[in-house]
Coordinates of C-alpha atoms and ligand atoms in Angstrom, one line a residue:
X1 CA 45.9 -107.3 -23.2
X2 CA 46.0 -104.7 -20.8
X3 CA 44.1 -105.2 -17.6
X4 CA 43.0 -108.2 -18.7
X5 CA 42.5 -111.2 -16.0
X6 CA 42.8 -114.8 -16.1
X7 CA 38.9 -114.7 -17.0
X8 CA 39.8 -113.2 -19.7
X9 CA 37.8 -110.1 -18.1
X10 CA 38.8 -107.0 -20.0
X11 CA 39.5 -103.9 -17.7
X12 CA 38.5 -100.6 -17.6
X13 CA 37.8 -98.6 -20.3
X14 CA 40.0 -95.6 -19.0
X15 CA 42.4 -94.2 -16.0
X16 CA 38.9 -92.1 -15.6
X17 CA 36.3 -95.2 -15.6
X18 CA 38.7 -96.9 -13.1
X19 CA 38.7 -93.7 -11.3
X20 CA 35.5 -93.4 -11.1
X21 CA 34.3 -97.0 -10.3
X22 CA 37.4 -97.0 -7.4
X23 CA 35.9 -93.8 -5.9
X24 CA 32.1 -95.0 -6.4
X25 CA 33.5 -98.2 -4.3
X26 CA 35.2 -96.2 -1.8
X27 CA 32.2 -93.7 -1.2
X28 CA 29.3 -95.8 0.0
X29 CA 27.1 -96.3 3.4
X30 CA 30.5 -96.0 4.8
X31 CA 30.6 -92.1 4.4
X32 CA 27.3 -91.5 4.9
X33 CA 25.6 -93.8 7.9
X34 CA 28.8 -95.2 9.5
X35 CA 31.0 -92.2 9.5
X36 CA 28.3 -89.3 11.0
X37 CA 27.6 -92.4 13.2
X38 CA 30.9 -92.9 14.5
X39 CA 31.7 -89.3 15.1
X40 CA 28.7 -88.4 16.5
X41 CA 28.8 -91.4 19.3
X42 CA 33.0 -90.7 19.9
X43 CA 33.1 -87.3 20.2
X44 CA 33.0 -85.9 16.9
X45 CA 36.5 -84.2 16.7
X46 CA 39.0 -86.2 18.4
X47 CA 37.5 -89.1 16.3
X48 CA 37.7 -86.8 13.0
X49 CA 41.0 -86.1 13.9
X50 CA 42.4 -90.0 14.4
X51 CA 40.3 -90.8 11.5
X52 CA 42.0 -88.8 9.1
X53 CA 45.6 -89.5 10.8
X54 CA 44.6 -93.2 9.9
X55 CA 43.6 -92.3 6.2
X56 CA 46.8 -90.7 5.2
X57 CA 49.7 -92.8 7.4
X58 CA 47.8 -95.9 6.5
X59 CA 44.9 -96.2 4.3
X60 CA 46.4 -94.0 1.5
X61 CA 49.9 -96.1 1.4
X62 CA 47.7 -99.6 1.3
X63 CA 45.1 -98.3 -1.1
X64 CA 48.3 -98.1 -3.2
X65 CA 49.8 -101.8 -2.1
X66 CA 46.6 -102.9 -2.6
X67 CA 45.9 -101.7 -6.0
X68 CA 49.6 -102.8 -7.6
X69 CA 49.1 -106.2 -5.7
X70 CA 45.8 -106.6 -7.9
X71 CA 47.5 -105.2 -11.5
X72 CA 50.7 -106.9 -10.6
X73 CA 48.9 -110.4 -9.9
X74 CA 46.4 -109.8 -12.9
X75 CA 43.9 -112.2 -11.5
X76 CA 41.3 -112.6 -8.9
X77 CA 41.9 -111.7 -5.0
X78 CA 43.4 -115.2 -4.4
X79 CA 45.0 -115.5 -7.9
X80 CA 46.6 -112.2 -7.8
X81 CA 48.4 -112.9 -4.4
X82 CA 49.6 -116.8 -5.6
X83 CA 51.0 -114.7 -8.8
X84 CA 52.3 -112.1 -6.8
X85 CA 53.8 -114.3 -4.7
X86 CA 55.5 -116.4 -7.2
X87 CA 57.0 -113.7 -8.7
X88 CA 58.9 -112.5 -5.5
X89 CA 59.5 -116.4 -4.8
X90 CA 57.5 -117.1 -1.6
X91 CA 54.6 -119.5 -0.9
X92 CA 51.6 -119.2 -2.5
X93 CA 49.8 -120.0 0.4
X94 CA 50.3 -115.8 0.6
X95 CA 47.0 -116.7 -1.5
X96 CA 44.8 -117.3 2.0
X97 CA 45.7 -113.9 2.2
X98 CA 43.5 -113.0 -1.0
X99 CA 40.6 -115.6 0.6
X100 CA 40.8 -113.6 3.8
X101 CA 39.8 -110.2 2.0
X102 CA 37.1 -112.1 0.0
X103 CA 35.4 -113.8 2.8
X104 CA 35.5 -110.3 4.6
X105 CA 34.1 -108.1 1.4
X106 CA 31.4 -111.1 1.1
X107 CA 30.2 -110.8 4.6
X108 CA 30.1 -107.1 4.1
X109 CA 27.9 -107.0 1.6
X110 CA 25.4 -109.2 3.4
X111 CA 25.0 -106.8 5.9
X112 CA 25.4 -104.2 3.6
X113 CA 22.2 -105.0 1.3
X114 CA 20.2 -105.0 4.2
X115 CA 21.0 -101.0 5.2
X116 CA 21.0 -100.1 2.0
X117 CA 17.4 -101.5 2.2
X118 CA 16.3 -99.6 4.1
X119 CA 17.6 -96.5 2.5
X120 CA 15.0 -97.6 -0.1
X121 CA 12.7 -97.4 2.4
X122 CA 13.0 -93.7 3.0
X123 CA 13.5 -93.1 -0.3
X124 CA 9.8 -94.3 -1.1
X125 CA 8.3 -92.6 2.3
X126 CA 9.7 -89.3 1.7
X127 CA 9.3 -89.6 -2.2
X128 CA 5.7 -90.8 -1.2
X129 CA 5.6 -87.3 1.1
X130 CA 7.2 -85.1 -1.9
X131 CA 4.6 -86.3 -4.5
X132 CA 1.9 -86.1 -2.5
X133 CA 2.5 -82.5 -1.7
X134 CA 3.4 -81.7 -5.1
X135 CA 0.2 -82.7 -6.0
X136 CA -1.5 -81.1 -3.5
X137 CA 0.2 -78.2 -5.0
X138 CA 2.9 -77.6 -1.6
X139 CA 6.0 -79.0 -3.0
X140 CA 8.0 -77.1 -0.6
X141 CA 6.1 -78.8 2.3
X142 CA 8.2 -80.4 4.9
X143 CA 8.6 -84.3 4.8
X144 CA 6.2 -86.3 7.3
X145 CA 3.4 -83.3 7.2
X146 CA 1.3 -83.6 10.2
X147 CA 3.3 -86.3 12.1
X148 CA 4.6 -86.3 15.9
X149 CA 8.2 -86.6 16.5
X150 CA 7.5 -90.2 17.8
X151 CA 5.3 -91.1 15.1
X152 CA 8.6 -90.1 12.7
X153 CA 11.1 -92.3 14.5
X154 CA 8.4 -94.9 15.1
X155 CA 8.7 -95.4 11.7
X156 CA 12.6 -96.9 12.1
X157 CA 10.9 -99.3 14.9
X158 CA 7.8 -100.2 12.6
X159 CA 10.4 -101.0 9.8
X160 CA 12.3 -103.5 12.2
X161 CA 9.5 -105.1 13.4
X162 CA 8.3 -106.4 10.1
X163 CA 10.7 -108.7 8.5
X164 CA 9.0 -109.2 5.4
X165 CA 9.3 -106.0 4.5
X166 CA 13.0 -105.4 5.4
X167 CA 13.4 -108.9 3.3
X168 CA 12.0 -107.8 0.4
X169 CA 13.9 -104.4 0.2
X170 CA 17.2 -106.1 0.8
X171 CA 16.1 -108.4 -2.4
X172 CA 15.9 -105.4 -4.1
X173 CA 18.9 -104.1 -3.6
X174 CA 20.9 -107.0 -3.8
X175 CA 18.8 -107.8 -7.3
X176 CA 19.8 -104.7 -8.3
X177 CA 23.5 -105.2 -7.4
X178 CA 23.6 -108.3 -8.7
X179 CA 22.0 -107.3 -12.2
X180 CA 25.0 -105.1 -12.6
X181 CA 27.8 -107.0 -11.6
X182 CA 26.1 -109.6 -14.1
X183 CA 26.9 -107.5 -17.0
X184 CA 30.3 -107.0 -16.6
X185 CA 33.0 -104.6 -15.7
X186 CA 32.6 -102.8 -18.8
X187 CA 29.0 -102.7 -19.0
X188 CA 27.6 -103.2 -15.9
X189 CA 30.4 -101.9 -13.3
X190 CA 32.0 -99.2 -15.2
X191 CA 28.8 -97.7 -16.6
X192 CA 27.3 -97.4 -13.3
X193 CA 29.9 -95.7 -11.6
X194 CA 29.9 -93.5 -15.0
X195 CA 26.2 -92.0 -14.2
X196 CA 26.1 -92.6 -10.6
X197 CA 29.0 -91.0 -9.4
X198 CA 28.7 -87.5 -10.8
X199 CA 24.7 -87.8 -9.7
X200 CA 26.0 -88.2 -6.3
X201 CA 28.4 -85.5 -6.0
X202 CA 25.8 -82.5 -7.8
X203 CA 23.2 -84.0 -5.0
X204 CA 25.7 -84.1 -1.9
X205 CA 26.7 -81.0 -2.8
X206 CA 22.9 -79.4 -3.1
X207 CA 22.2 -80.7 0.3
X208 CA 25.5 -79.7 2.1
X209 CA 24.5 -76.2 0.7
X210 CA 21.0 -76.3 1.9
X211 CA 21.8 -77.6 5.2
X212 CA 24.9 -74.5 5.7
X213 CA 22.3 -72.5 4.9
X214 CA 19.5 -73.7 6.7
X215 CA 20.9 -75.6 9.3
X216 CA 23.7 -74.8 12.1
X217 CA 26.6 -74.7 9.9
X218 CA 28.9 -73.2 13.1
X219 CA 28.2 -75.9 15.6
X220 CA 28.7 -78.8 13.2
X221 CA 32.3 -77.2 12.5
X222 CA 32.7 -76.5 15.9
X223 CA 31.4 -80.4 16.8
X224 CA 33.5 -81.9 14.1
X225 CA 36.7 -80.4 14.4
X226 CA 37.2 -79.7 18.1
X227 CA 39.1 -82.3 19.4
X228 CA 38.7 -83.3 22.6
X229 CA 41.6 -85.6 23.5
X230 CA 40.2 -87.1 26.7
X231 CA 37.5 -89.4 23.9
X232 CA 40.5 -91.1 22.0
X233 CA 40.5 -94.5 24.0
X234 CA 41.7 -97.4 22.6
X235 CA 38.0 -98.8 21.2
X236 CA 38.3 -95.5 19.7
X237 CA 41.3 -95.9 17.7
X238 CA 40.1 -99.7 16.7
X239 CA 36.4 -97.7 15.7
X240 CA 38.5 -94.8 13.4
X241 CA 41.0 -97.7 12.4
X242 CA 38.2 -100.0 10.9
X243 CA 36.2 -97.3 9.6
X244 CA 39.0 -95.7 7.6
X245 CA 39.8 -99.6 6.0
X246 CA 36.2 -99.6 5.9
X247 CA 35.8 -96.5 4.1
X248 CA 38.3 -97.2 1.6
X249 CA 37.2 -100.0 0.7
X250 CA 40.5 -101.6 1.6
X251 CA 41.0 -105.7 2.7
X252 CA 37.7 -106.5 1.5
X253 CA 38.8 -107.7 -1.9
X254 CA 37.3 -104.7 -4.1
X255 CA 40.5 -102.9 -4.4
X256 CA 42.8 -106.5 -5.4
X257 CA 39.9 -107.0 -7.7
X258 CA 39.5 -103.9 -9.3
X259 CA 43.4 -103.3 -9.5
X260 CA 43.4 -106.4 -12.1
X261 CA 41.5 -104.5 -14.6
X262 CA 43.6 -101.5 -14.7
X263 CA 46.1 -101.3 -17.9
X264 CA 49.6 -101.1 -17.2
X265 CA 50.1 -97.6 -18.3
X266 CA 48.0 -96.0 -15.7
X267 CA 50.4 -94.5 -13.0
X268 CA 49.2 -96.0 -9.8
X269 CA 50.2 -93.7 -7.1
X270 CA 48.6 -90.2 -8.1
X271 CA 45.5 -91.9 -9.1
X272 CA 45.5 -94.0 -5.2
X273 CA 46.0 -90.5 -3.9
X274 CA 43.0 -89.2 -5.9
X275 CA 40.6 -92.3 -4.7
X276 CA 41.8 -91.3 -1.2
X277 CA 41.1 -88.1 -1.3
X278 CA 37.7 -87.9 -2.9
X279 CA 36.6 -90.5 -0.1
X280 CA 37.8 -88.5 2.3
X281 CA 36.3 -85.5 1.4
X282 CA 33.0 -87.3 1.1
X283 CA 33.1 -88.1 4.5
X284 CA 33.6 -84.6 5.6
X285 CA 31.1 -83.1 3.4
X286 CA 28.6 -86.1 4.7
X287 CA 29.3 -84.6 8.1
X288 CA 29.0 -81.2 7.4
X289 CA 26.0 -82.0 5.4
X290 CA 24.1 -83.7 8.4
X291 CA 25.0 -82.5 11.6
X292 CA 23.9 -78.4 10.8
X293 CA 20.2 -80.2 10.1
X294 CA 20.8 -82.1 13.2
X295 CA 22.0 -79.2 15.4
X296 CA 19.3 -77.0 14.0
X297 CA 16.9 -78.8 15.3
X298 CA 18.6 -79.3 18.5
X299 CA 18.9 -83.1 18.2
X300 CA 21.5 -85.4 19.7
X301 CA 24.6 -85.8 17.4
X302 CA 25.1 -89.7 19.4
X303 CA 22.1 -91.1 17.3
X304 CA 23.9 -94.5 16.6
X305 CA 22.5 -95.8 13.4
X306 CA 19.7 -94.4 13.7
X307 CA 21.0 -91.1 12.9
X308 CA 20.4 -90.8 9.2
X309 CA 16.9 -93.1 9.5
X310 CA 15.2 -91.1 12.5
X311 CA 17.2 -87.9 13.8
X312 CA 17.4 -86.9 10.0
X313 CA 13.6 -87.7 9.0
X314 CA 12.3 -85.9 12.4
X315 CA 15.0 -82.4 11.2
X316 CA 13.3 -82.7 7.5
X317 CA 9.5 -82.6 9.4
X318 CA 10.5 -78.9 10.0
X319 CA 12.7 -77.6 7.6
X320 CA 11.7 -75.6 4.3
X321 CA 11.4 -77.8 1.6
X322 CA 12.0 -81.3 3.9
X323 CA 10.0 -83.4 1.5
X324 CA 11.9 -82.6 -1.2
X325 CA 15.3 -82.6 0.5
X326 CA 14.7 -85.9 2.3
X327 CA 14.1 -87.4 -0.9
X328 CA 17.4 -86.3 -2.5
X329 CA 19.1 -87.3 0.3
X330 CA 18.1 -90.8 0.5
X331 CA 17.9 -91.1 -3.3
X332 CA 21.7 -89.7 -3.1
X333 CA 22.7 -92.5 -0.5
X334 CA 21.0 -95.1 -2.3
X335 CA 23.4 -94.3 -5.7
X336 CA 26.4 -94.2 -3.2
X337 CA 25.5 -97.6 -1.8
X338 CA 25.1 -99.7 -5.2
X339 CA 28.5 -98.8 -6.7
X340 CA 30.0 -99.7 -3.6
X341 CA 27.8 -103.1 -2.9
X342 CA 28.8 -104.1 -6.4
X343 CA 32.4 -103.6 -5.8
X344 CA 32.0 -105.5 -2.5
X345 CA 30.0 -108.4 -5.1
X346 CA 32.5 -108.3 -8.0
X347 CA 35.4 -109.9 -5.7
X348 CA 34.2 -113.3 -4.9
X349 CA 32.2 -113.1 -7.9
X350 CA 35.5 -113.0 -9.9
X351 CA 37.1 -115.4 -8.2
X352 CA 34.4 -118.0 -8.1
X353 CA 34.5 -117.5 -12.2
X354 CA 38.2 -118.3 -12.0
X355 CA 38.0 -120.7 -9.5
X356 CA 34.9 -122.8 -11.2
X357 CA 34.9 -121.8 -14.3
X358 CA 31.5 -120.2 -14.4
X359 CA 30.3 -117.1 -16.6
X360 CA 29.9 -114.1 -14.9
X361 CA 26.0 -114.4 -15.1
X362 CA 25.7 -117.5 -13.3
X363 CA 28.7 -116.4 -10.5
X364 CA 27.1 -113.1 -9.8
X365 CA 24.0 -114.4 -9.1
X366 CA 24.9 -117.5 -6.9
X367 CA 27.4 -115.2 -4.6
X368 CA 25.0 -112.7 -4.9
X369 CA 22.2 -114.9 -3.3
X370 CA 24.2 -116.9 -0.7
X371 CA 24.9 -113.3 0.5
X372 CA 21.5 -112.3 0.0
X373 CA 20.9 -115.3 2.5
X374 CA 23.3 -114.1 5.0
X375 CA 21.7 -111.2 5.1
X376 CA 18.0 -112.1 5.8
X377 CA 19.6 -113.6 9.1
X378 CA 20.4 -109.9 9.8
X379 CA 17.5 -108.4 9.0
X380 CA 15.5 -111.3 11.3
X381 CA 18.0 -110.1 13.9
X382 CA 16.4 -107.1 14.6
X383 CA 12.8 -109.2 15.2
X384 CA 12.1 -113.1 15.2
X385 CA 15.8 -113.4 16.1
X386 CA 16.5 -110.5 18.2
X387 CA 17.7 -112.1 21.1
X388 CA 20.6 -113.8 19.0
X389 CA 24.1 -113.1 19.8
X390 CA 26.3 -114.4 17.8
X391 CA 29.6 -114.1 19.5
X392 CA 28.0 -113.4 22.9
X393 CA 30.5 -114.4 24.5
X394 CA 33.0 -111.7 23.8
X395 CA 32.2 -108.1 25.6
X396 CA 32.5 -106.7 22.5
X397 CA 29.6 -108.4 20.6
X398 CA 27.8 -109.0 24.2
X399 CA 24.9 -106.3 23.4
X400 CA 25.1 -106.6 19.4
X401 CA 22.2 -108.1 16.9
X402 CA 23.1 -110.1 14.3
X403 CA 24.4 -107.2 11.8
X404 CA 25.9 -105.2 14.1
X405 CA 27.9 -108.0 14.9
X406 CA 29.1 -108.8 11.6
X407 CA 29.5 -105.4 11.0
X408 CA 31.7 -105.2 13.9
X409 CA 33.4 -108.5 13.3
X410 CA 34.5 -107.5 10.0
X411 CA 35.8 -103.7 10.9
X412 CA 37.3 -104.3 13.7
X413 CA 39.0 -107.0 13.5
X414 CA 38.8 -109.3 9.8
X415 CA 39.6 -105.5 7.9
X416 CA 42.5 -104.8 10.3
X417 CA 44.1 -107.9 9.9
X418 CA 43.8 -107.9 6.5
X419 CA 45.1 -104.7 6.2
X420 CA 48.1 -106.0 8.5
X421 CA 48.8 -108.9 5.9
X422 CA 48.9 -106.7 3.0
X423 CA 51.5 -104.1 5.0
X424 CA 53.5 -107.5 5.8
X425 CA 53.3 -108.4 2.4
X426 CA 54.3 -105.3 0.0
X427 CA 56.6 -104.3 3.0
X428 CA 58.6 -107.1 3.3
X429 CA 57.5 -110.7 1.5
X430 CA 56.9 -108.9 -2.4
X431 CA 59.8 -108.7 -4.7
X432 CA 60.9 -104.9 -3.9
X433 CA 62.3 -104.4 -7.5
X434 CA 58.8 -104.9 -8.8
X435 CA 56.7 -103.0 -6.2
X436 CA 59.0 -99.9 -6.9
X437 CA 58.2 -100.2 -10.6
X438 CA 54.8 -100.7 -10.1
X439 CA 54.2 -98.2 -7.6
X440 CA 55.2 -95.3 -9.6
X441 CA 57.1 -93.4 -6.9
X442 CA 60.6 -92.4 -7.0
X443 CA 63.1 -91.1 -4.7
X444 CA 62.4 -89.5 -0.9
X445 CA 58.2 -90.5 -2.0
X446 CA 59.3 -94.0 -2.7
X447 CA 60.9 -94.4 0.6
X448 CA 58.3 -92.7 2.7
X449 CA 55.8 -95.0 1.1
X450 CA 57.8 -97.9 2.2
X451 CA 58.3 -96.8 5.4
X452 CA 55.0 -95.8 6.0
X453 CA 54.0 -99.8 4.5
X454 CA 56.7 -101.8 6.4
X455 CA 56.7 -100.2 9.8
X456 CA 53.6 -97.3 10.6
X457 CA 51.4 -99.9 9.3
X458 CA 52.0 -103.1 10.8
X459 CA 53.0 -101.7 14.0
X460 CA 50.0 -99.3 14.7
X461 CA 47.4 -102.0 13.5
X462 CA 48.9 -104.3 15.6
X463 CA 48.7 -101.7 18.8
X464 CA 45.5 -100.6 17.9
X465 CA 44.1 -104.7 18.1
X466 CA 46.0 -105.2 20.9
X467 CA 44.4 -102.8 23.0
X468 CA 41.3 -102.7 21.0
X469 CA 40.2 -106.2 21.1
X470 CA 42.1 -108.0 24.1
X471 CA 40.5 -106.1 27.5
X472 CA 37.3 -107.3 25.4
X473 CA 38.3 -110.8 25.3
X474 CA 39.6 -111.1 28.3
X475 CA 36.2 -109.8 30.1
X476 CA 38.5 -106.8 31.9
Ligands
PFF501 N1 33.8 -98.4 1.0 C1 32.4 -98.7 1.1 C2 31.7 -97.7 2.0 O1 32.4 -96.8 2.6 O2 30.5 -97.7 2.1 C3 32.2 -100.1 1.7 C4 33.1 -101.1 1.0 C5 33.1 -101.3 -0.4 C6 34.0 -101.8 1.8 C7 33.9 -102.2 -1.0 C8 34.8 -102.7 1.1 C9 34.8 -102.9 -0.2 F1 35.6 -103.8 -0.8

């Protein structure tokens, strides 16, 4: 059967429902919180800039690898390399390879559950706000009626300080992810990403609109794609390099996974192109959807994390219609989130099925809660356990709470290295005959591709850890 896996799992329904469940994984927190993050602390258009360099030299070419390595191996992560592997006659241990990715998409999602919690949590306060007014007959009011600026981002503090709270939302969430995943990639995964997706795009789109409108569409253009060359340093290029594997969704296991299910008729390359693309986009729109507010109000771009959680909530306390808006926003992230998370669960998930022989039920849900578990460390991180560093004794990680660390572990450096692997791999281990059939490229493409694979890659990841990660280590 086509797209079927060693589970016996039975692929997607269509080139669209893959398309759509790839893009749903691709567009997540990533685009909306880590992205406006990162540009707004590095400088906004010299990090655009690199970022987008990174996306088409290197993301786009793996997103492909990646994708045939997973249709080609017809399994889970692990699996799919052995087969792959075997095919081109080399050591299955390329399967560690597969483990690597897994491991990294597993820890993701620990931290990831816990953010998206607290997306929840905005979307009940400024739902809370929006109702309220509506019944009070306002619904144009803005969000937080009434409230200081201090009392708005006290609200970010008031939600750190309470684990309980940030526990149960990241049960939520990860319930929520989990219930999905459960009931399989045609109707769980695929059906998600079916209603989610276009729900996201009519509401990004809405709110970019409002905020060019309302907000200061000129600066945020002007901020986002003025380079300033004198930011790109080389934490910068490890920052844009993560984030664009991040963003992707690439060397975390969702893209090997997801690849299995797709029928062998589907021509891989334009439809890698599209998933690119419509990430891509996402993360410009997200940008040019949340710096005017920002700017408008004359708030600091360099928020950190805090930027869609405080510097957001304080623009919607005084802009037409902020209660309403805010809501939509948040309600938007949340749908973004959840077909990523469950792309980010569906890859140990399916391998612990192949690997144990569990049903999908029972898998989901124990991977789903050891992650879950992971994850409550992170959210005590930022109270009981605040003074916890977990790899304190690398510069790097010397300042950072328990989920910024994993976060950072994983994008700077497990992410890269996979990605590395998976260059090494389709570049120069995997049977070329069958990659070329496989990819769907032909000719002066074909070669690019390659070239791009076998040399840009490895060599600019393995600059870009070099002199990203070693002055760290090294305490220079
Ligand atoms: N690409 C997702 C985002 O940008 O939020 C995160 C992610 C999903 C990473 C799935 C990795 C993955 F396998």
């Amino acid at each position: 059967m086509a797209g079927a896996t060693a589970s016996g799992e039975q692929g997607w329904s269509s080139r669209t429902a893959f398309i759509l469940a790839a893009v749903g994984a691709a567009v997540g927190l990533g685009n909306i919180w880590r992205f406006p993050t990162l540009a707004g602390e590095n400088g906004g258009g010299a990090f655009v800039l690199v970022y987008i360099a990174f996306v088409v030299l290197l993301g786009l070419p793996l997103v492909l690898s990646e994708i045939l390595l997973g249709r080609t191996g017809g399994s889970d992560a692990i699996g799919s390399m052995r087969n792959v592997a075997e095919q081109s006659g080399r050591s299955k241990r390329w399967g560690a390879l597969g483990a690597l990715q897994i491991t990294a998409g597993f820890l993701i999602l620990s931290f990831y559950s816990v953010v998206a919690g607290w997306v929840i949590n905005y979307v009940f306060i400024s739902g809370g706000d929006f109702f309220g007014a509506l019944f009070a007959g306002d619904p144009f009011s803005v969000a937080f009626n009434g409230e200081t600026q201090d009392q708005i981002t006290g609200r970010m503090g008031d939600l750190f300080a309470d684990p309980m709270r940030l526990i149960i939302l990241h049960v939520l969430f990860m319930a929520a992810t989990v219930g999905i995943v459960a009931s399989g990639v045609h109707d769980g995964i695929e059906k998600a990403a079916k209603w989610l997706m276009p729900a996201f795009f009519v509401l990004l789109i809405i709110i970019t609109i409002y905020g060019a409108f309302t907000g200061n569409f000129a600066e945020a253009v002007a901020f986002m794609f003025t380079p300033d060359f004198s930011k790109i340093t080389p934490i910068v290029l490890n920052e844009a390099l993560g984030q664009a594997l991040f963003s992707l969704s690439l060397a975390a296991g969702g893209l090997l996974t997801y690849g299995a299910y797709v029928s062998k008729d589907v021509n891989l390359a334009p439809t890698a192109g599209l998933i690119a693309l419509a990430d891509t986009s996402v993360a410009i729109l997200a940008g040019l959807m949340i710096f005017p507010i920002v700017f408008a109000v004359g708030l600091d771009p360099a928020g950190g994390p805090a930027l869609i959680f405080q510097t957001l909530p304080v623009a919607f306390n005084v802009m037409p219609g902020g209660a309403l808006v805010g809501m939509v926003f948040f309600i938007l992230i949340f749908f973004a989130a959840l077909t990523s998370s469950i792309s980010l669960l569906e890859g140990p998930t399916a391998w612990t099925m192949d690997r144990f022989g569990w049903g999908r039920k029972k898998a989901a849900l124990i991977v789903g809660m050891v992650a879950w578990l992971i994850g409550v460390a992170c959210a005590l991180g930022y109270n009981m356990w605040s003074d916890v560093r977990l790899l304190g004794f690398w510069n790097i990680f010397a300042e950072t709470d328990i989920l910024d660390t994993l976060d950072g572990f994983t994008g700077k450096i497990m992410l890269p290295l996979g990605a590395l692997f998976v260059a090494i791999f389709v570049g120069w281990r995997a049977d070329a005959n069958v990659v070329k059939a496989q990819s769907g490229l032909s000719g002066g493409m074909f070669i690019l591709w390659r070239f791009l694979v076998a040399w840009a890659a490895p060599v600019a990841v393995s600059l870009v850890l070099i002199f990203g990660l070693l002055p760290g280590l090294l305490g220079e």
